[in-house]
Amino acid sequence: MTSLEYLNDSHKLDRDLECDRDVVLSVSNVSKRFCRDLKRSLFYGVQDIATELLGMSRQTDSLRPKEFWALKDVSLELRRGDAVGLVGANGAGKTTLLRIISGLIKPDTGSVEILGRVAPLIALGAGFNPILTGRENIYVNMSILGLSKQEIEDRFEQVIEFAEIGEAIDSPVQSYSSGMAARLGFASAIFTEPDILLVDEVLAVGDLSFRAKCTRKIADLRIKGVSIILVSHSSGLVLNVCEQAVYLSLGKVKMTGRAGDVVSYYEGDLFGSGVSIQPGMMMVSSGSHQVDSPLKMIYIALKDRDGNILDYPVTGQEVVLAIGCEATQSFENCIVPSICFEDLAGGGVSDDPTILAFAPHHEGLLLSLPVGKSEIQVTLNPLVLRSGKYGIRIWLSKLPLPNGLSVCHDFKFEVKPPAFDMPRESNMFYQPRAWNVSI
């Protein structure tokens, strides 16, 4: 039988080595298989139940017809107060691993050892009874998570205050929006005072203010020593919350280590197979502007101060964004370029990937362009972007706005780190600085 042990007794902890006293979660060679065929899946389920009733072992490394490994030989360790991020594409096995850790499903092979109370934030609100009110669901939900009635009553007002759903607390949950159900689900789980928090894309639901509030609450729990496993497709969020990360691919651990290193490796795989990043100059396609437009973009490039094209700009160095143009008429103080930098990996709690946006008319400037070829130059001194992959969207417009002439959404580039070691997980931007002590 699969060994899924929850170590809650202090005498079991005492026999561990001193260096392992702070380990609150140990996942050892866990594997889980699923079946793609519904009828076979039901048959295999009955077969597995019969095997357990007969006291026989279900652990096996072989697959039956139509089965596949959702997880295969996954191991990780979580210490008190640590935060580990799980990254990987959809279907990599991240949610399956969290469900095994939370006890919702059993692994087919391997073991999970847990010390303390686990609060799974998975599919928030999915376990609510739609007929019951929010108030009643709080009692049911927190009871399932292991709290007594008195403990629930002691924390009830905190849950309601955090959820911010007002008078709807006494309405049936079936009348709630998905965001309201998410608020209530998060609040119910977070105030169980867990030792381990399992977070599965919780910050991808609800409005922006609620997600920011959740982020602050998670940070408060970290300070109190709560251990966290975070699943997110936002690399920025993983870097901001976690020191360590695990990269899962097709159910297997592909890399584990520092969050910055793992996320960079994951993004390399992600963009290597998805987004094309070509070093140097990019010629703008003819489809990026109107056929009869009097002003067209012909190329985009990143250059150094001497005009040399940079294959990979470096964080902290002076960079010139060069926009090659060709005009069939002259323009006098009326051209407005609009530029947006986007983080291709995403970051923070916002759905908008734009991290920098600017246009000269915001600074009281309007550009003039002569007939023929010219180059608009935007000097970025220094480049504040951290290492990573980025995209640039550029619009060329003419006053009065909106009067678009040419647009490009296809320029993508990679920023390399400076020569000195700047841990990627520390900052979203590079801030030039000088240290001094004044007496």
XYZ file of C-alpha atoms in Angstrom:
439
model
C 0.000 0.000 0.000
C 1.173 3.507 -0.709
C 2.857 5.148 2.242
C 1.179 8.531 2.849
C 2.246 9.429 6.364
C 1.338 12.514 8.324
C 3.887 12.910 11.104
C 2.059 14.763 13.855
C 3.545 13.012 16.889
C 6.452 14.701 18.623
C 8.165 11.390 19.417
C 8.561 10.765 15.679
C 10.192 14.130 15.281
C 12.613 13.474 18.138
C 14.201 10.569 16.354
C 15.145 12.746 13.360
C 18.636 14.138 13.147
C 19.210 17.624 14.542
C 19.769 19.056 11.076
C 16.370 17.751 9.960
C 14.296 19.156 12.828
C 12.953 22.018 10.694
C 11.807 19.820 7.796
C 7.995 20.097 7.627
C 7.446 18.335 4.314
C 9.308 15.537 2.595
C 8.183 14.179 -0.779
C 10.145 11.063 -1.762
C 9.993 9.495 -5.249
C 6.291 10.190 -5.673
C 4.623 8.960 -8.860
C 1.010 9.200 -9.987
C -0.616 7.691 -13.047
C -3.916 8.489 -14.721
C -5.930 6.822 -17.461
C -7.094 8.632 -20.579
C -10.056 6.305 -21.139
C -13.044 6.818 -18.794
C -14.309 3.222 -18.824
C -10.847 1.795 -18.229
C -10.260 4.390 -15.512
C -13.382 3.240 -13.638
C -12.327 -0.404 -14.044
C -8.809 0.320 -12.786
C -10.288 2.218 -9.817
C -12.369 -0.794 -8.773
C -9.337 -3.005 -9.294
C -7.153 -0.807 -7.067
C -9.787 -0.705 -4.305
C -10.036 -4.500 -4.366
C -6.243 -4.740 -4.175
C -6.195 -2.530 -1.074
C -9.029 -4.473 0.614
C -7.044 -7.674 0.100
C -4.005 -6.061 1.729
C -1.920 -6.266 -1.413
C 0.531 -3.607 -2.554
C -0.534 -1.175 -5.299
C 2.940 0.199 -5.792
C 4.209 -0.564 -9.268
C 6.377 1.156 -11.871
C 4.460 -0.280 -14.817
C 1.634 1.345 -16.760
C -1.556 -0.417 -17.757
C -3.118 0.161 -21.204
C -4.210 3.778 -21.833
C -2.392 5.034 -18.678
C 0.272 7.757 -18.466
C 2.478 9.185 -15.725
C 1.184 12.530 -14.431
C 4.106 12.492 -11.970
C 7.182 10.295 -12.061
C 9.732 9.973 -9.217
C 9.249 13.499 -7.876
C 11.121 14.431 -4.702
C 11.335 17.700 -2.781
C 11.887 18.929 0.756
C 10.365 21.937 2.504
C 11.716 23.480 5.695
C 9.932 25.681 8.191
C 9.507 29.224 6.885
C 10.758 28.396 3.380
C 8.896 29.129 0.164
C 9.277 26.877 -2.867
C 7.837 27.707 -6.273
C 6.602 25.103 -8.731
C 6.984 26.196 -12.346
C 6.216 24.419 -15.585
C 3.834 24.354 -18.501
C 0.192 23.311 -18.240
C 0.002 19.564 -17.706
C 3.439 19.362 -16.085
C 1.973 17.864 -12.882
C 2.098 20.864 -10.534
C -1.523 20.716 -9.348
C -1.405 16.908 -9.123
C 1.567 17.192 -6.768
C -0.267 19.702 -4.555
C -3.318 17.427 -4.413
C -1.145 14.529 -3.307
C 0.531 16.644 -0.615
C -2.857 17.866 0.640
C -4.160 14.284 0.833
C -6.861 14.711 -1.802
C -5.430 11.860 -3.874
C -2.961 9.065 -3.180
C 0.313 8.549 -5.000
C 0.849 5.260 -6.799
C 4.442 5.033 -5.596
C 6.564 6.963 -3.122
C 5.746 8.659 0.157
C 4.797 12.046 1.592
C 5.714 12.964 5.162
C 4.125 16.055 6.697
C 4.625 17.729 10.057
C 1.836 20.146 10.984
C -1.391 21.476 9.521
C -1.757 21.929 5.758
C -3.999 24.563 4.162
C -4.544 23.845 0.457
C -5.562 26.871 -1.608
C -6.588 24.851 -4.659
C -9.642 25.704 -6.787
C -10.930 28.243 -4.281
C -14.636 27.939 -3.628
C -14.943 24.633 -5.481
C -15.765 22.791 -2.258
C -18.531 25.158 -1.162
C -22.106 23.934 -0.947
C -24.007 26.276 -3.295
C -27.219 26.011 -1.273
C -25.619 27.017 2.030
C -24.872 30.636 2.870
C -21.365 32.027 2.983
C -21.527 32.019 6.789
C -22.473 28.336 6.881
C -19.826 27.441 4.318
C -17.148 29.078 6.459
C -17.979 26.688 9.314
C -18.059 23.675 6.997
C -14.874 24.602 5.141
C -12.788 25.409 8.202
C -14.046 22.272 9.966
C -12.790 20.198 7.047
C -9.420 21.923 7.401
C -9.223 20.698 11.007
C -10.531 23.518 13.225
C -12.877 23.025 16.133
C -16.128 25.005 16.420
C -14.615 27.247 19.091
C -11.537 27.955 16.947
C -13.775 28.854 14.006
C -15.855 31.218 16.139
C -12.694 32.897 17.436
C -11.551 33.651 13.870
C -14.923 34.123 12.201
C -14.890 37.931 12.235
C -11.366 37.974 10.778
C -12.511 35.772 7.899
C -15.495 38.015 7.132
C -13.384 41.167 7.370
C -10.751 39.765 5.000
C -13.269 38.426 2.460
C -15.019 41.819 2.153
C -18.226 40.425 0.702
C -20.509 42.475 2.966
C -24.120 41.444 3.427
C -23.671 38.633 0.894
C -22.237 36.550 3.748
C -25.819 35.491 4.588
C -26.775 34.745 0.976
C -26.469 31.329 -0.693
C -23.081 30.813 -2.313
C -24.793 29.961 -5.599
C -25.609 33.675 -5.911
C -21.894 34.639 -5.582
C -19.669 35.655 -8.455
C -16.504 33.620 -8.987
C -14.473 36.455 -7.443
C -16.630 36.525 -4.288
C -16.323 32.749 -3.912
C -12.550 33.058 -4.311
C -12.399 35.730 -1.611
C -14.336 33.554 0.817
C -12.330 30.441 -0.025
C -8.995 32.191 0.482
C -10.088 33.800 3.747
C -11.431 30.511 5.124
C -8.165 28.685 4.427
C -5.719 31.418 5.381
C -7.064 31.836 8.925
C -6.640 28.183 9.863
C -3.104 29.201 10.946
C -1.458 26.489 8.830
C 2.107 25.247 9.085
C 2.202 24.612 5.336
C 0.338 26.665 2.738
C -0.285 25.199 -0.716
C -1.079 27.958 -3.204
C -2.239 26.967 -6.696
C -2.741 29.980 -8.986
C -4.833 31.678 -6.283
C -3.553 35.081 -7.337
C -4.837 34.559 -10.880
C -8.451 35.050 -9.760
C -10.345 37.953 -8.261
C -9.762 41.647 -8.792
C -6.393 43.369 -8.581
C -6.900 44.770 -5.063
C -7.826 41.323 -3.748
C -4.746 39.739 -5.327
C -2.524 42.416 -3.807
C -4.175 41.794 -0.436
C -3.522 38.057 -0.780
C 0.122 38.735 -1.602
C 0.526 40.858 1.537
C -1.151 38.174 3.660
C 1.153 35.500 2.293
C 4.134 37.724 3.130
C 2.829 38.095 6.711
C 2.554 34.314 7.035
C 6.135 33.916 5.813
C 7.281 36.210 8.628
C 5.433 33.978 11.119
C 7.313 30.893 9.888
C 4.659 29.363 7.627
C 6.120 27.256 4.817
C 4.719 27.801 1.331
C 4.561 25.887 -1.925
C 3.486 28.245 -4.695
C 2.271 27.230 -8.139
C 2.143 30.128 -10.580
C 2.699 30.915 -14.241
C 3.908 34.370 -13.192
C 7.686 34.225 -13.011
C 7.730 37.599 -11.264
C 5.489 36.328 -8.479
C 7.610 33.207 -7.983
C 10.764 35.331 -7.803
C 9.206 37.772 -5.344
C 7.835 35.108 -2.976
C 10.177 32.107 -3.240
C 13.867 31.493 -2.571
C 13.845 28.005 -4.134
C 11.965 26.588 -7.105
C 11.279 23.272 -8.819
C 10.779 23.021 -12.581
C 8.394 20.215 -13.572
C 8.133 19.030 -17.159
C 5.834 16.186 -18.233
C 5.589 14.966 -14.649
C 9.340 14.868 -13.973
C 11.659 17.214 -12.081
C 13.778 18.920 -14.711
C 15.611 21.301 -12.379
C 15.624 22.365 -8.744
C 17.605 25.110 -7.015
C 17.602 28.880 -6.522
C 14.407 30.479 -7.793
C 16.266 32.839 -10.131
C 18.270 30.039 -11.735
C 15.275 27.734 -12.120
C 13.007 30.438 -13.564
C 15.698 31.490 -16.052
C 16.126 27.866 -17.169
C 12.348 27.424 -17.444
C 11.961 30.613 -19.465
C 14.773 29.482 -21.745
C 12.824 26.312 -22.511
C 9.568 28.227 -22.802
C 10.793 30.866 -25.215
C 13.089 28.516 -27.045
C 10.046 26.584 -28.227
C 7.543 29.432 -28.389
C 8.768 33.015 -28.814
C 11.414 33.779 -31.401
C 14.061 36.192 -30.111
C 16.470 37.253 -32.852
C 19.559 39.223 -31.761
C 20.397 42.462 -33.551
C 18.304 44.557 -35.924
C 14.760 43.605 -36.938
C 13.296 44.735 -40.243
C 9.665 45.827 -39.922
C 7.252 43.989 -42.219
C 5.153 45.902 -44.723
C 2.006 44.704 -42.976
C 2.796 46.875 -39.959
C 1.521 50.065 -41.588
C -1.124 51.291 -43.963
C -0.288 50.811 -47.638
C -0.642 54.535 -48.374
C 0.900 55.745 -45.085
C 3.281 58.718 -45.589
C 5.460 57.432 -42.692
C 6.679 53.877 -42.267
C 8.928 52.083 -39.807
C 11.613 50.099 -41.660
C 13.707 48.684 -38.803
C 14.100 48.543 -35.016
C 17.384 47.952 -33.212
C 19.113 48.363 -29.863
C 22.492 50.112 -30.127
C 25.311 51.259 -27.873
C 26.379 54.916 -27.581
C 28.697 54.537 -30.583
C 25.909 53.292 -32.838
C 26.927 49.628 -32.826
C 23.996 47.193 -32.882
C 23.727 45.153 -29.676
C 22.844 41.484 -29.910
C 22.050 41.437 -26.197
C 21.820 44.645 -24.137
C 23.182 44.469 -20.596
C 21.408 45.634 -17.467
C 22.887 48.950 -16.296
C 24.583 49.972 -19.546
C 23.576 52.846 -21.832
C 21.288 51.606 -24.604
C 19.807 53.460 -27.579
C 16.493 52.271 -29.017
C 16.738 53.077 -32.720
C 13.604 53.280 -34.903
C 14.363 53.546 -38.603
C 11.747 55.535 -40.547
C 10.994 56.462 -44.133
C 8.709 59.400 -44.938
C 7.233 60.529 -48.244
C 6.472 63.987 -46.845
C 7.951 66.165 -44.124
C 6.412 66.350 -40.669
C 6.920 69.435 -38.500
C 6.430 69.065 -34.726
C 3.598 66.587 -35.033
C 5.004 63.042 -34.819
C 4.264 61.113 -31.603
C 6.000 57.746 -31.062
C 4.466 55.623 -28.291
C 6.622 52.843 -26.831
C 5.675 50.004 -24.487
C 8.111 47.511 -22.977
C 6.551 44.189 -21.982
C 7.892 41.450 -19.711
C 7.313 38.274 -21.748
C 7.420 36.175 -18.571
C 4.882 38.310 -16.699
C 5.328 39.699 -13.200
C 3.579 41.019 -10.109
C -0.157 40.513 -9.602
C -1.329 42.436 -12.661
C -2.616 40.842 -15.863
C -1.032 43.689 -17.871
C 2.510 42.693 -18.924
C 3.489 46.322 -19.684
C 6.311 47.409 -17.392
C 7.456 50.611 -19.104
C 5.469 52.963 -21.340
C 6.427 56.407 -22.591
C 5.893 58.917 -25.405
C 7.636 62.280 -26.032
C 4.422 64.338 -25.967
C 4.008 63.330 -22.300
C 7.239 65.278 -21.732
C 6.162 68.295 -23.798
C 8.036 67.151 -26.930
C 6.831 66.600 -30.494
C 9.140 65.219 -33.180
C 9.855 66.480 -36.683
C 10.863 64.150 -39.537
C 12.200 65.104 -42.988
C 11.363 63.521 -46.322
C 13.328 60.320 -46.854
C 15.020 58.061 -44.341
C 15.744 59.046 -40.735
C 16.173 57.420 -37.346
C 14.303 58.162 -34.124
C 16.647 57.506 -31.185
C 15.562 56.991 -27.578
C 18.524 56.921 -25.186
C 18.027 54.719 -22.113
C 20.841 55.563 -19.731
C 21.084 53.220 -17.974
C 18.870 50.311 -19.035
C 16.984 49.493 -15.843
C 15.495 46.154 -16.934
C 16.742 43.068 -15.131
C 17.943 40.069 -17.147
C 15.129 38.349 -19.008
C 13.074 38.335 -22.196
C 11.131 41.392 -23.312
C 9.034 42.700 -26.158
C 8.592 46.236 -27.481
C 5.436 47.642 -29.083
C 5.849 50.861 -31.038
C 3.226 53.150 -32.576
C 4.026 56.113 -34.820
C 1.164 58.609 -34.825
C 0.518 62.144 -36.052
C -1.330 64.933 -34.283
C -4.194 65.205 -33.713
C -4.413 61.854 -31.954
C -5.448 59.190 -32.681
C -3.965 59.227 -36.163
C -1.868 56.083 -36.509
C 0.680 55.828 -39.293
C 2.743 52.754 -38.477
C 2.857 50.101 -35.743
C 5.151 47.215 -34.759
C 4.400 44.543 -32.126
C 7.030 41.990 -33.114
C 10.359 43.229 -31.709
C 11.589 40.908 -28.959
C 14.953 40.933 -27.229
C 16.843 39.459 -24.300
C 18.639 41.444 -21.605
C 21.793 39.886 -20.191
C 22.941 40.423 -16.557
C 25.942 42.665 -15.828
C 29.418 41.231 -15.233
C 28.946 41.296 -11.461
C 26.523 38.836 -9.898
C 23.094 40.460 -9.574
C 20.635 37.838 -8.258
C 17.613 37.987 -10.529
C 15.188 37.167 -7.748
C 16.124 40.288 -5.790
C 14.753 43.067 -7.985
C 12.367 43.780 -10.830
C 14.558 46.630 -12.102
C 18.208 47.608 -11.844
C 18.733 50.756 -9.792
C 22.141 52.462 -10.222
C 23.526 53.209 -6.777
C 26.526 54.381 -4.792
C 27.214 53.478 -1.139
C 28.660 55.893 1.398
C 28.926 56.416 5.154
C 28.661 60.013 6.380
C 29.753 60.950 9.896
